[in-house]
Amino acid sequence: MESLTMGNLMFLAPEIAVVSTGLIILLIGVFMSPRTKNVLGYLATLGVLTALVLTVESFGTNAALFSGTISIDALSQFFKLVFLAVALIVSLAAIKYNENSDHTEEFYTLVLFATFGMMVVASANDLILLFCAFELASLATYALAGFEKQNARSLEGAMKYFIIGSVSAALMLFGISFVYGATGTTSIPAIAANPAILTGNPIGLVAIVLLIAGFGFKMALVPFHMWAPDTYQGSPSVVSALLAAGSKKMGFVAAFRVFILALAALQPDWQLAFTVLAVVTMTFGNVVAVSQTSVKRMLAYSSLAQAGYIAMAFVVMTPMALTGSIFYTLAHAFMKAGAFIAAAAVVWMVSSGKTDRLDIPDHLDNFKGLGKRMPFAALSMTIFVFALAGIPPTAGFMAKFVLFSSTIQAGMTWLAVIAILNSALSLFYYARLVKYMYFLPPEGQKIRMPFPYAAALLFAVAGVLAMGLWPEPFLQWAMEAAKVLV
Amino acid sequence: MLPVASLLILVPLIFAAVTFLTKTKGQAAGLGFTGSLATLGLAIYAYLNFESSTAAMQFFESMTWIPSLGVNYSVGIDGISMPLILLNAIVIPLLILYSWKEDRESPNRFYGLILTMEAAVIGVFVALDFVVFYIFWELTLIPLFFMVNIWGGEKRAHASYKFFIYTHVASLIMLLGIFGLFYASWQQTGIPTFGIRELIAQFQFFESGLLKDAIFLSIIFGFLAKLPTFPFHSWLPDAYTEAPTAGSVLFILLKIGGYGLFRISLPMLPNTGNPELMIMMLGMLGSFSILYGALVALRQKDLKRMIAYSSLSHMGYVILGAAGLVTLSVSGAMFQQFSHGLIMSILFMSAGAIQTSTGTRIINDLGGLAKKMPKLTVVMMVGFMASLGLPGLTGFIAEFLVLAFSYARLPGFVLIALLVIVITAAYHLWAMQRAMFGVYNEKLGDIRDINSMQVFSMAAIALLVLYFGLNPSPVLNMMISNSEAIVSLAAALGV
């Protein structure tokens, strides 16, 4: 048993930065007036940025802490990068969202705690720790989803999210208990060390079913997706960004650790399940997205489809596929968070202008002529949706390029064909959004974009283009992360 | 020596970016024109320093880009790409002059998109790495999508979606083929590379004939749909017709499908599982496109739609000549791409001018335009004559080479194409006669002839059609050098 020293505590510097920022904000927020609380947003952004820099700096370190329950490796660091990038975008944009609000400190504390939970999930090497961190992140996001207490849609979304989330958490815990019952341990390496116990054991199968249901909820795989469209649409857009771009990836990293590392012995079983889930999820998401008129709902279904692509890693299971999938999570974080922030800017425009359709502020009609009303929001939204569709030279293209090509390498041409047809279908609804923004006449005045939204969008655009034009460092990191899994 | 290949992409791209930021029409058009002239200057510089007698790659540049996937930024120019680069570099400044006096919404976007398109198309022509190639290939979709949607005709939404999604799907299928090529080669050599020439060279060593056929067919599908050819052409008439004149001309300059055929598919063809079958398939698609395009063009009421189908018919020669697989038929096919780009630009510009003046494109609603639009009639006549294959103009050289030299291998299909010449002449002359000659249709009121800028740009293209029709060697020689390389490779394999 190693002793806990200042030295190895420094491995957790990013987490410490995030949590302490959250606590400081919670504390000093109490003594501030709503007007001065705007500064809390900048403080949160600074804390997240510090954690981001610390995470990037710590790439390449490997360590096990707290009796091996926490593992610092390339996989954990990569996913922390994903969560922190999303948290940065969200906290920047939320400066405007929380302007003159009395609840600013609560908002930021919840965002930071949720991010902290996700970060711990990324490095959890023990099922119980993983569960606790998962719940920490989930509870914080339940509260965030219902943050607009006066907004019925926000409450409805939060309620659905909370109820389905709680049931899923119970299922997950139940699954973990079966694994524990069979193997006598909750440590991931220890479970993996005894493959014979679980192979051919009905308990193993039951555990897999329960765990897939538990994680599938967070990853929003069909048929565990029912909450996602309502919650993404109803929640404040900045929170939807956190849910779709961040919290969803927590489901993936947890599933990577639990299925690929701990339950490697049962690979044929979960591989079959994920084959069906991935194909159904991407197809369902794309088909349903086509008929949406609410942009946030469309992004929610598109997010399902993207989760379907990412889940292809479980099907193909080659180093290349895992690299592609892990790369995809970061690309998707930038694209989807950016798209939701662009939607947030439009919702803000609509509610401050009071001229447009207010009943559904993110209705497609409100995007008419956005290219003239908010040129930067329209341009960045265009970049995000084309990236989501996989048009080069963006992050989305590179991600699909690596991921889809790996299916060819593994000889699964049928899967590549399904994925590619899906990708082509998605172009239809993404292009429609572009049509509304650029080809239809504007119905309102030109509006100056608030700085926080512009800054958040700029960061997301930079991420999307950097990963598309200069993917090498990101690919290297993703490859290192994938090596942890194989 | 300048890094011309990269500059040919960068210069229009930078000018495009600046043009997007301009506020007034004068600035936008001026910057757009300057950017396209700078590109033309670079293209002429490249041409003057170009060695026509060799098939070797010139102005080669290479840089590692994504080493973990074996992706390099490598570009170069040879006799296959040089004429097409020239074609784009020459026509685009003239296109900007043509549209100089048109008033339109957001001119900064209009000229910016034209230059973006030029950069993307030239990018495809110079790329020597599949990833670079594919990125520029897909990038060509976006300016055209915007172009059709912002300034297009009534059914622009339908046309642009159809074009965008149709060709995107085809490109994705091509991408699957590229993946197959990449991994099969990686498996054999142990070194990942996306280099176009390296992968084509490795292709012959693949063991499975089925794998080779699958790769070949999926890659060529992307090219055939872009070219386009019957039966993958259904996006073409809508997109060409609904696009604004400049958009139609940009579609015409988008010679990337045919280019891919020469750069990638033909060198692979002799190594496929069943080359004879592939040649027959291409010959059949070529001659059917020629026949189908001409027949449908014959009964079009809309002048622009007729020209669109005539374009489909003419692109059939490119496939037929490629399938002929002897030096001069392949050169003829390459020359057809060059010649078609010039001729069709005149035709679409004429149709655009007629629509602007008269407000209609329906052939039967026109009549006797020659009396009111004499200048247009002269240049348009040159275009139509070149298009139907009058000797002394470029169209004749290309079609003659294709028909004469493909006969050895594909006699049946050449005979079909020969018969179609009559139909081609018929629809061209008939349309000309109904629209331009005869009694003036007084219902059209008092109409104006094309402006001096338009006269200049269309006449300049018409003169080029005449010049290269009389003296094709400046571009034909380099095509012959490259065709020889392709054909000798095939001959060595007994195809």
Coordinates of N, CA, C and O in Angstrom, one line a residue, chain A residues 188-317:
Chain A
I188 N -11.0 -3.3 -11.2 CA -11.1 -3.7 -12.6 C -9.9 -4.6 -13.0 O -10.2 -5.6 -13.6
P189 N -8.7 -4.3 -12.6 CA -7.6 -5.3 -13.0 C -7.8 -6.6 -12.4 O -7.6 -7.7 -13.0
A190 N -8.3 -6.7 -11.1 CA -8.5 -8.0 -10.5 C -9.6 -8.8 -11.2 O -9.5 -10.0 -11.3
I191 N -10.7 -8.1 -11.6 CA -11.7 -8.8 -12.3 C -11.2 -9.4 -13.7 O -11.4 -10.5 -14.0
A192 N -10.4 -8.5 -14.3 CA -9.8 -9.0 -15.6 C -8.8 -10.1 -15.4 O -8.6 -10.9 -16.3
A193 N -8.2 -10.2 -14.2 CA -7.2 -11.2 -14.0 C -7.8 -12.6 -14.0 O -7.1 -13.6 -14.1
N194 N -9.1 -12.7 -13.7 CA -9.7 -14.0 -13.6 C -10.7 -14.3 -14.6 O -11.9 -14.4 -14.3
P195 N -10.4 -14.3 -15.9 CA -11.4 -14.4 -16.9 C -12.2 -15.7 -16.8 O -13.4 -15.7 -17.2
A196 N -11.6 -16.8 -16.2 CA -12.3 -18.0 -16.2 C -13.6 -18.0 -15.4 O -14.5 -18.7 -15.7
I197 N -13.6 -17.1 -14.4 CA -14.8 -17.1 -13.5 C -16.1 -16.7 -14.3 O -17.2 -17.2 -14.1
L198 N -15.9 -15.7 -15.2 CA -17.1 -15.2 -15.8 C -17.4 -15.9 -17.1 O -18.6 -15.9 -17.5
T199 N -16.5 -16.5 -17.8 CA -16.8 -17.1 -19.1 C -17.7 -18.2 -18.9 O -17.5 -19.1 -18.1
G200 N -18.8 -18.3 -19.7 CA -19.7 -19.4 -19.6 C -20.6 -19.4 -18.4 O -21.3 -20.3 -18.1
N201 N -20.4 -18.3 -17.6 CA -21.2 -18.2 -16.3 C -22.4 -17.4 -16.6 O -22.3 -16.2 -17.0
P202 N -23.6 -17.9 -16.3 CA -24.9 -17.1 -16.5 C -24.8 -15.7 -15.7 O -25.4 -14.8 -16.2
I203 N -24.1 -15.7 -14.6 CA -24.1 -14.5 -13.8 C -23.4 -13.4 -14.7 O -23.8 -12.2 -14.7
G204 N -22.4 -13.8 -15.4 CA -21.7 -12.8 -16.3 C -22.6 -12.2 -17.3 O -22.6 -11.0 -17.5
L205 N -23.5 -13.1 -17.9 CA -24.4 -12.5 -18.9 C -25.4 -11.6 -18.3 O -25.7 -10.5 -18.8
V206 N -25.9 -11.9 -17.1 CA -26.9 -11.0 -16.4 C -26.2 -9.7 -16.1 O -26.8 -8.6 -16.4
A207 N -25.0 -9.8 -15.6 CA -24.2 -8.5 -15.3 C -24.1 -7.7 -16.6 O -24.3 -6.5 -16.5
I208 N -23.8 -8.3 -17.7 CA -23.6 -7.5 -18.9 C -24.9 -6.8 -19.3 O -24.9 -5.7 -19.7
V209 N -26.0 -7.6 -19.3 CA -27.3 -7.0 -19.7 C -27.5 -5.7 -18.8 O -27.9 -4.7 -19.3
L210 N -27.3 -5.9 -17.5 CA -27.6 -4.8 -16.6 C -26.7 -3.6 -16.8 O -27.1 -2.5 -16.8
L211 N -25.4 -3.9 -17.0 CA -24.4 -2.9 -17.2 C -24.7 -2.1 -18.5 O -24.5 -0.9 -18.6
I212 N -25.0 -2.9 -19.6 CA -25.3 -2.2 -20.8 C -26.4 -1.2 -20.7 O -26.4 -0.1 -21.2
A213 N -27.5 -1.7 -20.0 CA -28.6 -0.8 -19.8 C -28.2 0.4 -19.0 O -28.6 1.5 -19.3
G214 N -27.4 0.2 -18.0 CA -26.9 1.3 -17.1 C -26.1 2.3 -17.9 O -26.4 3.5 -17.8
F215 N -25.1 1.9 -18.6 CA -24.2 2.8 -19.3 C -25.0 3.3 -20.6 O -24.7 4.4 -21.0
G216 N -25.8 2.4 -21.2 CA -26.5 2.8 -22.4 C -27.3 4.0 -22.2 O -27.5 4.9 -23.1
F217 N -27.8 4.2 -21.0 CA -28.6 5.4 -20.7 C -27.8 6.7 -20.8 O -28.2 7.6 -21.5
K218 N -26.6 6.6 -20.3 CA -25.7 7.8 -20.4 C -25.3 8.1 -21.8 O -25.2 9.2 -22.3
M219 N -24.9 6.9 -22.5 CA -24.5 7.1 -23.9 C -25.6 7.4 -24.8 O -25.4 7.7 -25.9
A220 N -26.9 7.3 -24.3 CA -28.1 7.5 -25.0 C -28.1 6.6 -26.3 O -28.3 7.1 -27.4
L221 N -27.9 5.4 -26.0 CA -28.0 4.4 -27.1 C -29.5 4.0 -27.2 O -30.1 3.8 -26.2
V222 N -30.0 3.9 -28.4 CA -31.4 3.3 -28.6 C -31.3 1.9 -28.1 O -30.4 1.2 -28.4
P223 N -32.2 1.4 -27.3 CA -33.5 2.0 -26.8 C -33.4 2.6 -25.4 O -34.5 2.7 -24.7
F224 N -32.3 3.1 -25.0 CA -32.2 3.7 -23.7 C -32.1 5.2 -23.8 O -31.6 5.9 -22.9
H225 N -32.7 5.7 -24.9 CA -32.4 7.1 -25.3 C -33.6 8.0 -24.9 O -33.6 9.2 -25.1
M226 N -34.7 7.4 -24.5 CA -36.0 8.1 -24.4 C -35.9 9.5 -23.8 O -36.6 10.4 -24.2
W227 N -35.1 9.6 -22.8 CA -35.0 10.9 -22.1 C -34.3 12.0 -22.9 O -34.6 13.2 -22.8
A228 N -33.4 11.5 -23.8 CA -32.4 12.5 -24.4 C -33.1 13.6 -25.2 O -32.8 14.8 -24.9
P229 N -34.0 13.4 -26.1 CA -34.5 14.5 -26.9 C -35.2 15.5 -26.0 O -35.0 16.7 -26.2
D230 N -36.0 15.0 -25.1 CA -36.8 16.0 -24.2 C -35.8 16.8 -23.3 O -36.0 18.0 -23.2
T231 N -34.8 16.1 -22.8 CA -33.9 16.8 -21.9 C -33.0 17.8 -22.6 O -32.9 18.9 -22.2
Y232 N -32.5 17.3 -23.8 CA -31.6 18.2 -24.5 C -32.4 19.4 -25.0 O -31.9 20.5 -25.1
Q233 N -33.7 19.2 -25.4 CA -34.5 20.3 -25.9 C -34.9 21.3 -24.7 O -34.9 22.5 -24.8
G234 N -35.3 20.6 -23.6 CA -35.9 21.4 -22.5 C -34.9 22.1 -21.7 O -35.1 23.3 -21.2
S235 N -33.7 21.5 -21.5 CA -32.7 22.2 -20.6 C -32.2 23.5 -21.3 O -32.3 23.7 -22.5
P236 N -31.7 24.3 -20.4 CA -31.0 25.5 -21.0 C -29.9 25.0 -22.0 O -29.3 24.0 -21.7
S237 N -29.7 25.7 -23.1 CA -28.8 25.2 -24.1 C -27.4 25.0 -23.6 O -26.7 24.0 -24.1
V238 N -27.0 25.8 -22.7 CA -25.6 25.6 -22.2 C -25.5 24.3 -21.5 O -24.5 23.6 -21.5
V239 N -26.6 23.9 -20.8 CA -26.6 22.6 -20.1 C -26.7 21.5 -21.1 O -26.0 20.4 -20.9
S240 N -27.5 21.7 -22.1 CA -27.6 20.6 -23.2 C -26.2 20.4 -23.7 O -25.8 19.2 -24.0
A241 N -25.4 21.4 -23.9 CA -24.1 21.2 -24.4 C -23.3 20.4 -23.5 O -22.6 19.4 -23.9
L242 N -23.4 20.6 -22.2 CA -22.7 19.8 -21.2 C -23.1 18.4 -21.2 O -22.3 17.4 -21.2
L243 N -24.5 18.2 -21.4 CA -25.0 16.8 -21.4 C -24.6 16.0 -22.6 O -24.1 14.9 -22.6
A244 N -24.8 16.7 -23.8 CA -24.5 16.0 -25.0 C -23.1 15.8 -25.3 O -22.6 14.8 -25.8
A245 N -22.3 16.8 -25.0 CA -20.9 16.8 -25.4 C -20.0 16.2 -24.2 O -19.0 15.5 -24.5
G246 N -20.4 16.4 -23.0 CA -19.6 15.9 -21.9 C -20.1 14.7 -21.2 O -19.5 13.6 -21.3
S247 N -21.3 14.8 -20.6 CA -21.8 13.7 -19.8 C -22.0 12.4 -20.6 O -21.8 11.3 -20.1
K248 N -22.3 12.5 -21.9 CA -22.4 11.4 -22.8 C -21.1 10.6 -22.9 O -21.1 9.4 -22.9
K249 N -20.0 11.4 -22.9 CA -18.7 10.7 -23.1 C -18.3 10.0 -21.8 O -17.5 9.1 -21.8
M250 N -18.9 10.5 -20.7 CA -18.6 9.8 -19.4 C -19.1 8.3 -19.5 O -18.5 7.4 -19.1
G251 N -20.3 8.2 -20.2 CA -20.9 6.9 -20.4 C -19.9 6.0 -21.2 O -19.6 4.8 -20.9
F252 N -19.3 6.7 -22.2 CA -18.4 5.9 -23.1 C -17.1 5.5 -22.3 O -16.7 4.4 -22.4
V253 N -16.5 6.4 -21.6 CA -15.3 6.1 -20.9 C -15.5 5.0 -19.9 O -14.7 4.0 -19.7
A254 N -16.7 5.1 -19.2 CA -17.0 4.1 -18.2 C -17.2 2.7 -18.9 O -16.7 1.7 -18.5
A255 N -17.9 2.7 -20.1 CA -18.1 1.5 -20.8 C -16.8 0.9 -21.3 O -16.5 -0.3 -21.3
F256 N -15.9 1.8 -21.8 CA -14.6 1.3 -22.2 C -13.9 0.6 -21.1 O -13.3 -0.5 -21.2
R257 N -13.9 1.2 -19.9 CA -13.1 0.6 -18.8 C -13.8 -0.7 -18.3 O -13.1 -1.6 -18.1
V258 N -15.1 -0.6 -18.2 CA -15.8 -1.8 -17.6 C -15.8 -3.0 -18.6 O -15.5 -4.1 -18.3
F259 N -16.3 -2.7 -19.9 CA -16.4 -3.8 -20.8 C -15.1 -4.3 -21.3 O -14.7 -5.4 -21.3
I260 N -14.3 -3.3 -21.9 CA -13.1 -3.7 -22.6 C -12.0 -4.2 -21.6 O -11.3 -5.1 -21.8
L261 N -11.9 -3.5 -20.5 CA -10.8 -3.8 -19.5 C -11.3 -4.9 -18.6 O -10.7 -6.0 -18.4
A262 N -12.4 -4.7 -17.8 CA -12.8 -5.6 -16.8 C -13.4 -6.9 -17.4 O -13.1 -8.0 -17.0
L263 N -14.3 -6.7 -18.3 CA -15.1 -7.9 -18.8 C -14.6 -8.4 -20.1 O -15.4 -8.8 -20.9
A264 N -13.3 -8.2 -20.3 CA -12.7 -8.7 -21.6 C -13.1 -10.1 -21.9 O -13.2 -10.5 -23.1
A265 N -13.3 -10.9 -20.8 CA -13.5 -12.3 -21.0 C -14.9 -12.6 -21.7 O -15.1 -13.6 -22.4
L266 N -15.8 -11.6 -21.6 CA -17.1 -11.8 -22.2 C -17.3 -11.1 -23.5 O -18.4 -10.7 -23.9
Q267 N -16.1 -10.8 -24.1 CA -16.2 -9.9 -25.3 C -17.2 -10.4 -26.4 O -18.0 -9.6 -26.9
P268 N -17.2 -11.7 -26.7 CA -18.2 -12.1 -27.7 C -19.6 -11.7 -27.4 O -20.4 -11.3 -28.3
D269 N -20.0 -11.8 -26.1 CA -21.4 -11.5 -25.7 C -21.7 -10.0 -25.9 O -22.6 -9.6 -26.5
W270 N -20.8 -9.1 -25.2 CA -21.2 -7.7 -25.3 C -20.9 -7.2 -26.7 O -21.6 -6.2 -27.2
Q271 N -20.0 -7.8 -27.5 CA -19.8 -7.3 -28.8 C -21.0 -7.5 -29.7 O -21.4 -6.6 -30.4
L272 N -21.7 -8.6 -29.5 CA -22.9 -8.8 -30.3 C -24.0 -7.8 -29.9 O -24.6 -7.2 -30.8
A273 N -24.1 -7.5 -28.6 CA -25.1 -6.5 -28.1 C -24.8 -5.2 -28.7 O -25.7 -4.5 -29.2
F274 N -23.5 -4.8 -28.7 CA -23.1 -3.5 -29.2 C -23.3 -3.4 -30.7 O -23.5 -2.3 -31.2
T275 N -23.1 -4.5 -31.4 CA -23.3 -4.4 -32.8 C -24.8 -4.0 -33.1 O -25.0 -3.1 -33.9
V276 N -25.7 -4.6 -32.4 CA -27.1 -4.3 -32.7 C -27.3 -2.8 -32.2 O -27.9 -2.0 -32.9
L277 N -26.8 -2.5 -31.0 CA -27.1 -1.1 -30.5 C -26.5 -0.1 -31.4 O -27.2 0.9 -31.7
A278 N -25.3 -0.3 -31.8 CA -24.7 0.8 -32.7 C -25.4 1.0 -33.9 O -25.8 2.1 -34.3
V279 N -25.8 -0.1 -34.6 CA -26.5 0.1 -35.9 C -27.8 0.7 -35.7 O -28.2 1.6 -36.4
V280 N -28.6 0.2 -34.7 CA -29.9 0.7 -34.5 C -29.8 2.2 -34.1 O -30.6 3.0 -34.5
T281 N -28.9 2.5 -33.2 CA -28.8 3.9 -32.7 C -28.5 4.9 -33.8 O -29.2 5.9 -33.9
M282 N -27.5 4.6 -34.6 CA -27.2 5.5 -35.7 C -28.3 5.7 -36.7 O -28.6 6.8 -37.1
T283 N -28.9 4.6 -37.0 CA -30.0 4.7 -38.0 C -31.2 5.4 -37.5 O -31.7 6.3 -38.1
F284 N -31.6 5.0 -36.3 CA -32.8 5.7 -35.6 C -32.5 7.1 -35.5 O -33.4 8.0 -35.8
G285 N -31.4 7.5 -34.9 CA -31.1 8.9 -34.7 C -31.2 9.7 -35.9 O -31.8 10.8 -36.0
N286 N -30.6 9.2 -37.0 CA -30.6 10.0 -38.3 C -31.9 10.1 -38.9 O -32.3 11.1 -39.4
V287 N -32.7 9.0 -38.9 CA -34.0 9.0 -39.5 C -34.9 9.9 -38.8 O -35.6 10.7 -39.4
V288 N -34.9 9.9 -37.4 CA -35.8 10.7 -36.7 C -35.4 12.2 -36.8 O -36.2 13.1 -36.8
A289 N -34.1 12.5 -36.8 CA -33.6 13.8 -36.9 C -34.1 14.6 -38.1 O -34.3 15.8 -38.1
V290 N -34.4 13.8 -39.2 CA -34.8 14.5 -40.5 C -36.0 15.3 -40.3 O -36.2 16.3 -40.9
S291 N -37.0 14.8 -39.4 CA -38.3 15.4 -39.4 C -38.4 16.4 -38.2 O -39.5 16.9 -38.0
Q292 N -37.3 16.8 -37.6 CA -37.4 17.7 -36.4 C -37.5 19.2 -36.9 O -36.8 19.6 -37.8
T293 N -38.3 20.0 -36.2 CA -38.3 21.4 -36.5 C -37.7 22.2 -35.4 O -37.4 23.4 -35.6
S294 N -37.4 21.6 -34.2 CA -36.7 22.2 -33.2 C -35.2 21.9 -33.4 O -34.9 20.7 -33.5
V295 N -34.4 22.9 -33.4 CA -33.0 22.7 -33.7 C -32.3 21.9 -32.6 O -31.5 21.0 -32.8
K296 N -32.7 22.2 -31.3 CA -32.0 21.5 -30.2 C -32.5 20.0 -30.2 O -31.7 19.1 -29.9
R297 N -33.7 19.8 -30.6 CA -34.2 18.4 -30.7 C -33.5 17.7 -31.8 O -33.1 16.5 -31.7
M298 N -33.3 18.4 -32.9 CA -32.6 17.8 -34.1 C -31.1 17.5 -33.6 O -30.6 16.4 -33.9
L299 N -30.5 18.4 -32.9 CA -29.2 18.1 -32.4 C -29.1 16.9 -31.5 O -28.2 16.2 -31.4
A300 N -30.2 16.8 -30.7 CA -30.3 15.6 -29.8 C -30.3 14.3 -30.5 O -29.6 13.4 -30.2
Y301 N -31.1 14.3 -31.6 CA -31.2 13.0 -32.4 C -29.9 12.8 -33.1 O -29.4 11.7 -33.3
S302 N -29.3 13.9 -33.6 CA -28.0 13.8 -34.3 C -27.0 13.3 -33.3 O -26.1 12.5 -33.6
S303 N -27.1 13.7 -32.0 CA -26.2 13.2 -31.0 C -26.4 11.7 -30.8 O -25.4 11.0 -30.5
L304 N -27.6 11.2 -30.9 CA -27.8 9.8 -30.8 C -27.0 9.1 -31.9 O -26.3 8.1 -31.7
A305 N -27.2 9.6 -33.1 CA -26.5 9.0 -34.3 C -25.0 9.0 -34.1 O -24.4 8.0 -34.3
Q306 N -24.5 10.1 -33.5 CA -23.0 10.2 -33.3 C -22.6 9.1 -32.3 O -21.5 8.5 -32.4
A307 N -23.5 9.0 -31.3 CA -23.1 7.9 -30.3 C -23.1 6.6 -30.9 O -22.3 5.7 -30.6
G308 N -24.0 6.4 -31.9 CA -24.0 5.1 -32.6 C -22.6 4.9 -33.3 O -22.1 3.8 -33.3
Y309 N -22.1 6.0 -33.9 CA -20.8 5.8 -34.6 C -19.7 5.5 -33.6 O -18.9 4.6 -33.8
I310 N -19.7 6.2 -32.5 CA -18.7 6.0 -31.5 C -18.7 4.6 -31.0 O -17.7 3.9 -30.8
A311 N -20.0 4.1 -30.8 CA -20.1 2.7 -30.3 C -19.6 1.7 -31.2 O -19.4 0.5 -30.8
M312 N -19.3 2.0 -32.5 CA -18.7 1.1 -33.4 C -17.4 0.5 -32.9 O -17.0 -0.6 -33.3
A313 N -16.7 1.2 -32.0 CA -15.5 0.8 -31.5 C -15.7 -0.6 -30.8 O -14.8 -1.5 -30.9
F314 N -16.8 -0.7 -30.1 CA -17.0 -2.0 -29.4 C -17.3 -3.2 -30.3 O -17.1 -4.3 -30.0
V315 N -17.7 -2.8 -31.5 CA -18.0 -3.8 -32.5 C -16.7 -4.3 -33.2 O -16.4 -5.4 -33.4
V316 N -15.9 -3.3 -33.6 CA -14.7 -3.6 -34.4 C -13.5 -4.0 -33.5 O -12.9 -5.0 -33.8
M317 N -13.3 -3.3 -32.4 CA -12.4 -3.7 -31.4 C -10.9 -3.8 -31.9 O -10.1 -4.6 -31.4

